[in-house]
């Protein structure tokens, strides 16, 4: 009897230890924005550790075609990472009215400039979240998959004052296409000359530019977004960062990897990780190519849309990369409320 009593007490104590951990899940809220370019809704994940007393980092996640915020959150597992590391995650949603497949319109010149189209709406969402919640404005990041990855590239080029770093999975370079006719060839062949694309990204950043940290994931067996696009994105940002760091095209940053390692994920996929340094020898661009991966989020949650759990964990690696990025300097008020969106 005494042993049974002790067992019950021990079980109760263990439950007290486990239940708070299991209960530490965040919660959803939602919102919408409207400007001259239209309206978009979004869902915001508020991590369990949010108290409103201190500003937390914010990650904007841009879904792929046919996906919803819920699909993308389930696929990437980013909310669980947010709960463990205390950051907010916002998921904008593309509409079927704007694109029949709910793809972000990365290929349309009307959505490739600051102050107009979908970039202006996405920037407005960031600022709306910053107005409603305590956000560390120096630690805001954007990541996306496929069409969302291409739009993440656009956001890095058009609103560099909002984002300290960008994450791209199976994405496409800025202005690799500027109309629907060019979209499919760009996805298959990578678009125009990469150095020229780098200059276009640099010009788009205008007077808000800073050297942009970029992390990229690409499946070597992706039949929808060809692997050459990863090379284009890396060269584009190496070229843009080369211009930015000293105002000259002098290869102070280049697209030749300074360090490359090869490994195998826990799921059995071989991958290559390449690091490209800035002029001071510090990592600036990071590219991952996963050999067996098709058009899917690497290391994503099994059973969700466009995921392959056998690859390295792209979500965790993106957050690690973001966390290591230098925060953007902030205004005295610590916000960007006066930006032209």
XYZ file of C-alpha atoms in Angstrom, residues 122-297:
176
model
C 3.512 42.648 -47.400
C 5.488 45.576 -45.995
C 2.231 46.973 -44.635
C 1.572 43.675 -42.878
C 4.974 43.854 -41.183
C 4.272 47.381 -40.010
C 0.778 46.435 -38.848
C 2.189 43.628 -36.699
C 4.801 46.041 -35.357
C 2.061 48.509 -34.455
C -0.046 45.870 -32.676
C 2.673 43.879 -30.902
C 6.066 44.435 -29.314
C 8.486 43.612 -32.128
C 12.240 44.087 -32.202
C 12.382 46.111 -35.408
C 16.043 45.294 -35.962
C 15.311 41.583 -36.073
C 12.661 41.134 -38.746
C 13.179 38.448 -41.407
C 11.336 37.088 -44.439
C 11.356 33.546 -45.830
C 9.335 31.695 -48.438
C 8.901 28.596 -50.548
C 8.662 28.455 -54.358
C 6.604 31.491 -55.432
C 6.880 32.617 -51.818
C 10.646 32.190 -51.996
C 10.733 34.344 -55.118
C 8.645 36.969 -53.328
C 10.994 36.827 -50.321
C 13.800 37.765 -52.729
C 11.697 40.699 -53.961
C 11.060 41.864 -50.397
C 14.772 41.790 -49.662
C 15.438 43.942 -52.722
C 12.564 46.403 -52.317
C 12.351 46.724 -48.509
C 15.859 46.081 -47.169
C 15.184 48.558 -44.351
C 12.561 46.140 -43.011
C 14.500 42.871 -43.178
C 17.824 41.975 -41.602
C 18.066 38.716 -43.591
C 16.083 36.607 -46.045
C 15.479 32.873 -46.418
C 14.687 31.304 -49.785
C 13.549 27.747 -50.471
C 13.207 26.707 -54.123
C 12.977 30.358 -55.126
C 13.885 32.530 -58.084
C 16.065 35.608 -58.537
C 14.688 39.145 -58.496
C 13.459 40.141 -61.980
C 14.425 36.800 -63.518
C 11.023 37.298 -65.155
C 8.986 40.474 -65.524
C 5.831 39.049 -67.129
C 3.886 35.788 -67.224
C 5.400 34.706 -70.551
C 8.895 34.826 -69.033
C 7.956 32.973 -65.819
C 8.178 29.391 -67.079
C 11.527 29.858 -68.893
C 12.922 31.562 -65.783
C 11.870 28.638 -63.599
C 13.571 26.233 -66.030
C 16.662 28.250 -66.939
C 17.161 30.887 -64.244
C 16.360 34.026 -66.205
C 18.745 36.713 -67.388
C 22.465 37.120 -66.796
C 23.058 36.752 -63.066
C 25.429 39.708 -62.781
C 22.835 41.932 -64.430
C 20.227 40.598 -61.999
C 22.550 41.547 -59.155
C 22.739 45.109 -60.424
C 18.930 45.236 -60.634
C 18.618 44.107 -57.021
C 21.174 46.714 -55.965
C 19.284 49.451 -57.808
C 15.965 48.368 -56.290
C 17.390 48.784 -52.782
C 17.976 52.489 -53.539
C 18.953 54.554 -50.476
C 17.694 51.950 -47.977
C 20.339 49.359 -48.849
C 22.506 47.277 -46.552
C 24.491 44.129 -47.204
C 21.836 41.435 -47.155
C 22.386 38.095 -45.460
C 20.799 35.293 -47.486
C 20.213 31.612 -46.768
C 18.966 29.391 -49.578
C 17.730 25.792 -49.916
C 17.298 23.943 -53.206
C 16.470 20.392 -54.205
C 18.793 18.939 -56.832
C 15.887 16.919 -58.245
C 13.392 19.773 -58.312
C 11.513 19.450 -61.599
C 9.516 22.662 -61.181
C 12.131 25.200 -60.090
C 15.377 24.038 -61.664
C 18.530 23.976 -59.483
C 20.144 26.606 -61.720
C 17.879 29.117 -59.968
C 19.791 28.606 -56.741
C 23.002 29.576 -58.534
C 21.277 32.658 -59.964
C 20.024 33.791 -56.559
C 23.438 33.335 -54.947
C 25.202 35.219 -57.755
C 22.568 37.955 -57.686
C 23.032 38.652 -53.984
C 26.804 38.286 -54.116
C 26.819 40.930 -56.868
C 24.396 43.201 -55.027
C 26.331 42.888 -51.758
C 29.574 43.530 -53.660
C 28.175 46.883 -54.806
C 26.722 47.691 -51.396
C 29.693 47.089 -49.121
C 31.981 49.656 -50.740
C 30.067 51.085 -53.702
C 32.232 49.262 -56.243
C 32.047 46.200 -58.457
C 35.365 44.819 -57.230
C 34.476 41.301 -56.006
C 34.829 42.214 -52.350
C 31.924 39.742 -52.226
C 31.749 37.042 -54.902
C 29.869 33.879 -55.777
C 32.818 31.547 -55.197
C 32.215 29.591 -52.012
C 34.712 30.224 -49.221
C 33.785 26.972 -47.509
C 31.863 23.902 -48.673
C 30.927 20.898 -46.586
C 29.091 17.728 -47.529
C 27.012 15.635 -45.181
C 23.974 13.378 -44.911
C 20.766 14.296 -43.110
C 19.212 12.116 -40.415
C 16.688 11.041 -43.066
C 19.450 9.840 -45.379
C 19.668 12.679 -47.938
C 23.128 13.813 -48.992
C 23.533 17.575 -49.149
C 26.138 20.234 -49.799
C 26.362 23.431 -47.764
C 28.338 26.373 -49.188
C 29.242 29.575 -47.360
C 30.133 32.875 -49.033
C 31.869 35.445 -46.858
C 31.775 39.225 -46.757
C 34.895 41.331 -47.234
C 35.801 40.782 -43.566
C 35.649 37.019 -43.845
C 32.317 36.630 -42.041
C 29.504 34.446 -43.465
C 27.085 36.464 -45.594
C 25.365 33.987 -47.943
C 24.655 30.332 -47.258
C 23.477 27.855 -49.884
C 22.176 24.322 -49.289
C 21.676 21.863 -52.162
C 19.960 18.598 -51.185
C 20.629 15.781 -53.640
C 17.422 13.703 -53.450
C 15.041 16.565 -52.754
C 12.329 17.444 -55.261
C 9.996 20.463 -55.066
C 9.407 20.284 -51.328
C 10.347 21.992 -48.054
